[in-house]
Coordinates of C-alpha atoms in Angstrom, one line a residue:
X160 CA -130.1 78.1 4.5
X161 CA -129.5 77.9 8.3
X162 CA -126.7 76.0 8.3
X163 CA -123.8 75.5 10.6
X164 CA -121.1 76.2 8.6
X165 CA -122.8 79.8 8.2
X166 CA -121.0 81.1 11.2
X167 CA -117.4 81.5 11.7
X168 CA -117.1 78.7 14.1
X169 CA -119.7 76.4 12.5
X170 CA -117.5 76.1 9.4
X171 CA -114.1 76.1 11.5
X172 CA -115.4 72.9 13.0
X173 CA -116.3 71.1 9.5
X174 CA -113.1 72.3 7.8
X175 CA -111.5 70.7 11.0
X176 CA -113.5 67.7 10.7
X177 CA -112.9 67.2 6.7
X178 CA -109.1 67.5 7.1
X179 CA -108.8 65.2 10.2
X180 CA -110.5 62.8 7.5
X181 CA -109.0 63.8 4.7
X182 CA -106.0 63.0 6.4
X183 CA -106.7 59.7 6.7
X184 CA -107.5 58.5 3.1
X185 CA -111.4 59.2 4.0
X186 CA -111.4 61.8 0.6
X187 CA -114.2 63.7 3.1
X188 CA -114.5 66.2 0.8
X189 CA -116.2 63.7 -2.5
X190 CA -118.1 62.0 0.2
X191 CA -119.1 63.8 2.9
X192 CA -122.7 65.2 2.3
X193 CA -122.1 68.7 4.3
X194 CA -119.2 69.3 2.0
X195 CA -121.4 69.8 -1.0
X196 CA -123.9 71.8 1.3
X197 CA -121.2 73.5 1.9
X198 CA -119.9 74.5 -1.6
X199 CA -123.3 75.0 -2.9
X200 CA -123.8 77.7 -0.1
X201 CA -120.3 78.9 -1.4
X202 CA -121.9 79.7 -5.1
X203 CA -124.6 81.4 -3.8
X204 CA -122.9 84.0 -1.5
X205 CA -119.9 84.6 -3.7
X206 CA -122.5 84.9 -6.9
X207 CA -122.8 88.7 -6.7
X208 CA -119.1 89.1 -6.1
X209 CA -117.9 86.7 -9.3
X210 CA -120.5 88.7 -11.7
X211 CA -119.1 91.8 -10.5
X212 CA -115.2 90.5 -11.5
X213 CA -117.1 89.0 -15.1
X214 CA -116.7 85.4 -14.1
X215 CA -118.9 82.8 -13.0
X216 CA -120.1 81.7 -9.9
X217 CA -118.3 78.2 -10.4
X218 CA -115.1 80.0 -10.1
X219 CA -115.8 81.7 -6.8
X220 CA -116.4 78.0 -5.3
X221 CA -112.9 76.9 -6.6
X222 CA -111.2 79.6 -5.2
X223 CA -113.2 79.0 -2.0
X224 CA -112.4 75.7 -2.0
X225 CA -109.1 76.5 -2.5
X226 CA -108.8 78.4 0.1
X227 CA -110.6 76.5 2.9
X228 CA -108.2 73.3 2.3
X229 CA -105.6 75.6 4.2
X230 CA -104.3 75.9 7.6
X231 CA -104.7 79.4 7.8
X232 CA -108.7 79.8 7.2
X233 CA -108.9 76.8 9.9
X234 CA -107.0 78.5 12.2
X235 CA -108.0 82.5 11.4
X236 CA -110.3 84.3 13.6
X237 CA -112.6 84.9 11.3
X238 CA -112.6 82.1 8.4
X239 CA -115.4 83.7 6.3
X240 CA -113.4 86.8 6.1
X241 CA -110.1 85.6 5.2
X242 CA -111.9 83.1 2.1
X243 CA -114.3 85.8 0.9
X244 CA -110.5 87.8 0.8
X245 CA -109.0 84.9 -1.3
X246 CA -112.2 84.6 -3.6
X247 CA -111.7 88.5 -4.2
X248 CA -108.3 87.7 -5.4
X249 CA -108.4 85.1 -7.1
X250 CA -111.5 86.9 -9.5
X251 CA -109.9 90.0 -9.7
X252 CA -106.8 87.5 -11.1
X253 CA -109.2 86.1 -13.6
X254 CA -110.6 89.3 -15.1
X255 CA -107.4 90.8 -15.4
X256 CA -106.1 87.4 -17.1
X257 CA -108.9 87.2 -19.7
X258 CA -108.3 91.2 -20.7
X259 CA -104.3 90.4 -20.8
X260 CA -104.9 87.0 -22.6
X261 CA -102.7 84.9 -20.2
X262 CA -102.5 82.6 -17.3
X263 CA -103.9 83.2 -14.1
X264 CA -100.5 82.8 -12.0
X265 CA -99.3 85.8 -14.5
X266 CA -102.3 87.7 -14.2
X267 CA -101.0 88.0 -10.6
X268 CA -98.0 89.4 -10.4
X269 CA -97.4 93.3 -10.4
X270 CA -95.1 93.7 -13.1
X271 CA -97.9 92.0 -15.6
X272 CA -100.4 93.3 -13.9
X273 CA -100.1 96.9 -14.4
X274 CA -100.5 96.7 -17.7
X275 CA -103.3 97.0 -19.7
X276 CA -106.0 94.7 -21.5
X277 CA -104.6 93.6 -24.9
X278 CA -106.3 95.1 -27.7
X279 CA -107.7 92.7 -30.2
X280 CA -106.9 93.6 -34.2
X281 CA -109.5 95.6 -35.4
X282 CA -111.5 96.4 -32.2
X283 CA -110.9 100.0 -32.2
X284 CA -110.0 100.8 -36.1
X285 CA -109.4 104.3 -35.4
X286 CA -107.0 104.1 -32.5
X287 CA -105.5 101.3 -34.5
X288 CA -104.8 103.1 -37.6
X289 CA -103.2 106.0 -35.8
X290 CA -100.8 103.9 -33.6
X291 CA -99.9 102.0 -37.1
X292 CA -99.3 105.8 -38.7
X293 CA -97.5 106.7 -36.2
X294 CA -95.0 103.3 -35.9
X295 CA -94.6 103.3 -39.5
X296 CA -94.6 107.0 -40.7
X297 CA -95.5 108.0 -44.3
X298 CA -95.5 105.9 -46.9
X299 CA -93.4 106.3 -49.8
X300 CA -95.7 104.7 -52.8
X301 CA -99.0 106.3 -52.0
X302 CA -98.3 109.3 -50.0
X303 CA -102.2 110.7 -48.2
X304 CA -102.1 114.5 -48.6
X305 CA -100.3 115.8 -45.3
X306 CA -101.7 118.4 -43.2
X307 CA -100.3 122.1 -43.9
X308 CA -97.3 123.2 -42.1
X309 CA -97.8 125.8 -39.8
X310 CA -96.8 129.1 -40.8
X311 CA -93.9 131.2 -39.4
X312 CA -94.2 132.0 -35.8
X313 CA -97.3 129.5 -35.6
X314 CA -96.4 125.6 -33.7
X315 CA -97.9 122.8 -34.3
X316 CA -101.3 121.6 -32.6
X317 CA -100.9 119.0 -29.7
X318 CA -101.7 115.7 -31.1
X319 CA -103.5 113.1 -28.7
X320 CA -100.4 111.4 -27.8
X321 CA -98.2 114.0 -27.4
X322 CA -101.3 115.2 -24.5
X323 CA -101.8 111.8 -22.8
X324 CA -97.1 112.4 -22.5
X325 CA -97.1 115.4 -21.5
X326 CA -100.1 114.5 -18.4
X327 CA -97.9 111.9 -17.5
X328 CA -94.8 114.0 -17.2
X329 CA -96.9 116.5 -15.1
X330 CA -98.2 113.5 -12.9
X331 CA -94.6 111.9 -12.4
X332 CA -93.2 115.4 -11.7
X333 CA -95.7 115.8 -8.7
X334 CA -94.9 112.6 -7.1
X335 CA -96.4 109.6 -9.2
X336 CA -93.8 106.7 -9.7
X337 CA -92.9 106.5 -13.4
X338 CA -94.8 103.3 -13.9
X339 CA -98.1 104.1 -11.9
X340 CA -98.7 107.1 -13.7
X341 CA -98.0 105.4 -17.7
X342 CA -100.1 102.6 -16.4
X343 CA -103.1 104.9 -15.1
X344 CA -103.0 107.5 -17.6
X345 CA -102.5 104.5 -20.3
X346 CA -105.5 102.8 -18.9
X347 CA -108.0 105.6 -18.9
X348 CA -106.9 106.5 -22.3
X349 CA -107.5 103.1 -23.7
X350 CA -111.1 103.4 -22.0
X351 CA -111.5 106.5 -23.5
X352 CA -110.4 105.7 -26.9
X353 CA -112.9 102.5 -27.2
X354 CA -115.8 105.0 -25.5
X355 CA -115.5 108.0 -27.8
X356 CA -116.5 110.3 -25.5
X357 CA -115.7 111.7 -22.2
X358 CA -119.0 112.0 -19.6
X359 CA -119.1 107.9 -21.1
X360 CA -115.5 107.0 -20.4
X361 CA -116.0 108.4 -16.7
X362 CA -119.4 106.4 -15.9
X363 CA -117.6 103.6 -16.9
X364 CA -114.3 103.7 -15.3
X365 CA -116.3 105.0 -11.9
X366 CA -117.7 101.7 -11.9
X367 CA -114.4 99.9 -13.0
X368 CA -113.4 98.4 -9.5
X369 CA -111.1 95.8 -11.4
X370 CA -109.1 98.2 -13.1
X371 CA -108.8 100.5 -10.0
X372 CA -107.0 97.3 -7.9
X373 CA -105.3 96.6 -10.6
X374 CA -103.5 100.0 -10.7
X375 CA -103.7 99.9 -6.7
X376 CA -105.2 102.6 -6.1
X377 CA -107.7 103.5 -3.4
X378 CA -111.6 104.9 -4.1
X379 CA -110.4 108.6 -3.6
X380 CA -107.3 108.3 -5.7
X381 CA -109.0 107.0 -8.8
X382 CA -111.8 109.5 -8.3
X383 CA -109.5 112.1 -8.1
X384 CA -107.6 110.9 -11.1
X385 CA -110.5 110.5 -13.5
X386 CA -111.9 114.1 -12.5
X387 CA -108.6 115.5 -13.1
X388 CA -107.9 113.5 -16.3
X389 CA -111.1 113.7 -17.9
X390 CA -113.1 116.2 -16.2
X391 CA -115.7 116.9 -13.6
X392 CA -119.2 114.8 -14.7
X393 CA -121.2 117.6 -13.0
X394 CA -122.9 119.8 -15.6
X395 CA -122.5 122.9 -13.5
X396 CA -119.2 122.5 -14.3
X397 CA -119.0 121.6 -18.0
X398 CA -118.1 125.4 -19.0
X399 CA -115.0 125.0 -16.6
X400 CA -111.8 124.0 -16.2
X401 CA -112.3 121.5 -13.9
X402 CA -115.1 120.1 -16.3
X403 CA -112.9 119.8 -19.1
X404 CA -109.9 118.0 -17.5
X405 CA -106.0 118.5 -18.7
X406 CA -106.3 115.9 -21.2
X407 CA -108.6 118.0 -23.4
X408 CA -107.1 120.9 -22.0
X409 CA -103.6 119.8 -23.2
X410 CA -105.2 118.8 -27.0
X411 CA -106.7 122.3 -27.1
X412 CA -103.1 124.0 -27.3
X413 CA -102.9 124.8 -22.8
X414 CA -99.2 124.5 -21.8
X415 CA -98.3 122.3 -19.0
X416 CA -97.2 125.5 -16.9
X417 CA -100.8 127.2 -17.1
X418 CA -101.9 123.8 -15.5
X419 CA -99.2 123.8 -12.6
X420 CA -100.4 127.6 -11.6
X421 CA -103.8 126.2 -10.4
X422 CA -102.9 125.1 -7.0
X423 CA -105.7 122.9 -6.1
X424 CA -105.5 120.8 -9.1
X425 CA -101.0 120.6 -8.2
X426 CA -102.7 119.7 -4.6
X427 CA -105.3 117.0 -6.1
X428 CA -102.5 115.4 -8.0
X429 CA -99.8 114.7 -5.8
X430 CA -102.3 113.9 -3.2
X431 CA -104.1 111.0 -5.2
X432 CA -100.6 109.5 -5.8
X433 CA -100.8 105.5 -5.0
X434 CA -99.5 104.6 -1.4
X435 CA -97.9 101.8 -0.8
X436 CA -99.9 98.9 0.4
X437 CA -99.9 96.2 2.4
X438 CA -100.5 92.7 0.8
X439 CA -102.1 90.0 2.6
X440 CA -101.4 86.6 1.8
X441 CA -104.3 84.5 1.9

């Protein structure tokens, strides 16, 4: 469609004209014909973006809509820029409030934010049972045969849990804010946990660009994170340290000062630790 409104200045001049009759009592935007050109065009160049955020392509022309009805997309240098900005917002809101299972206006703000998607009764049976095990200890009437105590001189194995702690210890110590690193580490364990398998959980969280804003963190960061977490994809280095990551390396008995005396992964750590960013208001 070669349409006015495609360029910057094109669409700067019918928002103008729509509010100078909206203003009015015209209601240009029910009636004026290059209004739903205009939307329409909306859905089609947002379409990509609201798959990508798990929504429809409805939701990006709200938001849109939204956001062209203000003074600051009439008046911006570049009004394309700052609505595809508030569409990207206002989808990544939506995502993250369908996986939290609440409002949209809670969705956005940081403190509910960081958490992570609610987990449905029996979706993941396995991680369910254990987290129910663990809140409510043994059971008194029909006791399950308990694992053998270690002998004398022998500890324990690291359970799961006790791993995914002790990572986020280690992360906090080398810089991470106490709530970045539970939330990350918490995250990519609950992705885990539902994948079953490492080299799986990694492909997906790569990909995961909802999650990764949601945690604010940049591309590198989360990179970094997930091959440190859960180890380096590439086969050349599935023999390795670095392809096994400290979360396996923890559950396989490694203490968390073996882990500090590698340098570069001390280095990788504190350097993928989120920055703090600047918001835009849209």
């Amino acid at each position: 469609m070669n349409a006015s409104f495609a360029t910057p200045e094109g669409l700067r001049s019918l928002l103008q004209r729509l509010h100078e009759r909206d203003s009015v009592g015209y209601w240009a935007w029910r009636h004026d014909p290059e209004a739903e050109r205009l939307m329409q065009f909306t859905i089609r160049k947002y379409h990509s973006l609201a798959r990508t955020h798990n929504c429809e392509p409805e939701d990006s022309a709200y938001a849109a809509f939204e956001a062209m009805r203000t003074r600051a997309v009439r008046c911006a240098d570049d009004p394309w820029a700052v609505i595809t900005r508030a569409v990207q917002v206002s989808l990544i809101a939506e995502e993250r409030a369908a996986g939290l299972l609440c409002s949209t206006a809670q969705a956005r703000r940081r403190e509910v934010m960081r958490h992570h998607d609610a987990r449905r009764f029996g979706e993941d049976e396995t991680g369910f049972l254990e987290l129910l095990a663990e809140s409510r200890g043994p059971s008194t009437v029909d006791p399950a045969p308990s694992e053998p105590r270690p002998k004398l001189g022998e500890t324990a194995p690291t359970t799961a849990f006790e791993a995914l702690n002790l990572v986020i210890s280690m992360f906090v110590a080398l810089g991470w804010p106490a709530n970045s690193a539970t939330c990350t580490l918490d995250y990519i364990a609950t992705r885990l946990m539902g994948a079953g398998n490492r080299h799986v959980a990694h492909a997906y969280l790569r990909r995961d660009q909802a999650g990764r804003a949601a945690l604010d963190l940049d591309r590198d960061s989360w990179a970094t994170v997930l091959r440190v977490v859960l180890g380096n994809p590439d086969k050349a280095t599935a023999a390795t340290r670095a392809g096994v990551g400290v979360l396996a390396m923890l559950v396989c008995d490694w203490k968390v000062v073996d882990l500090l005396a590698d340098d570069g992964l001390v280095v990788e750590i504190r350097d993928s630790a989120p920055k703090v960013a600047r918001r835009i208001d849209v």
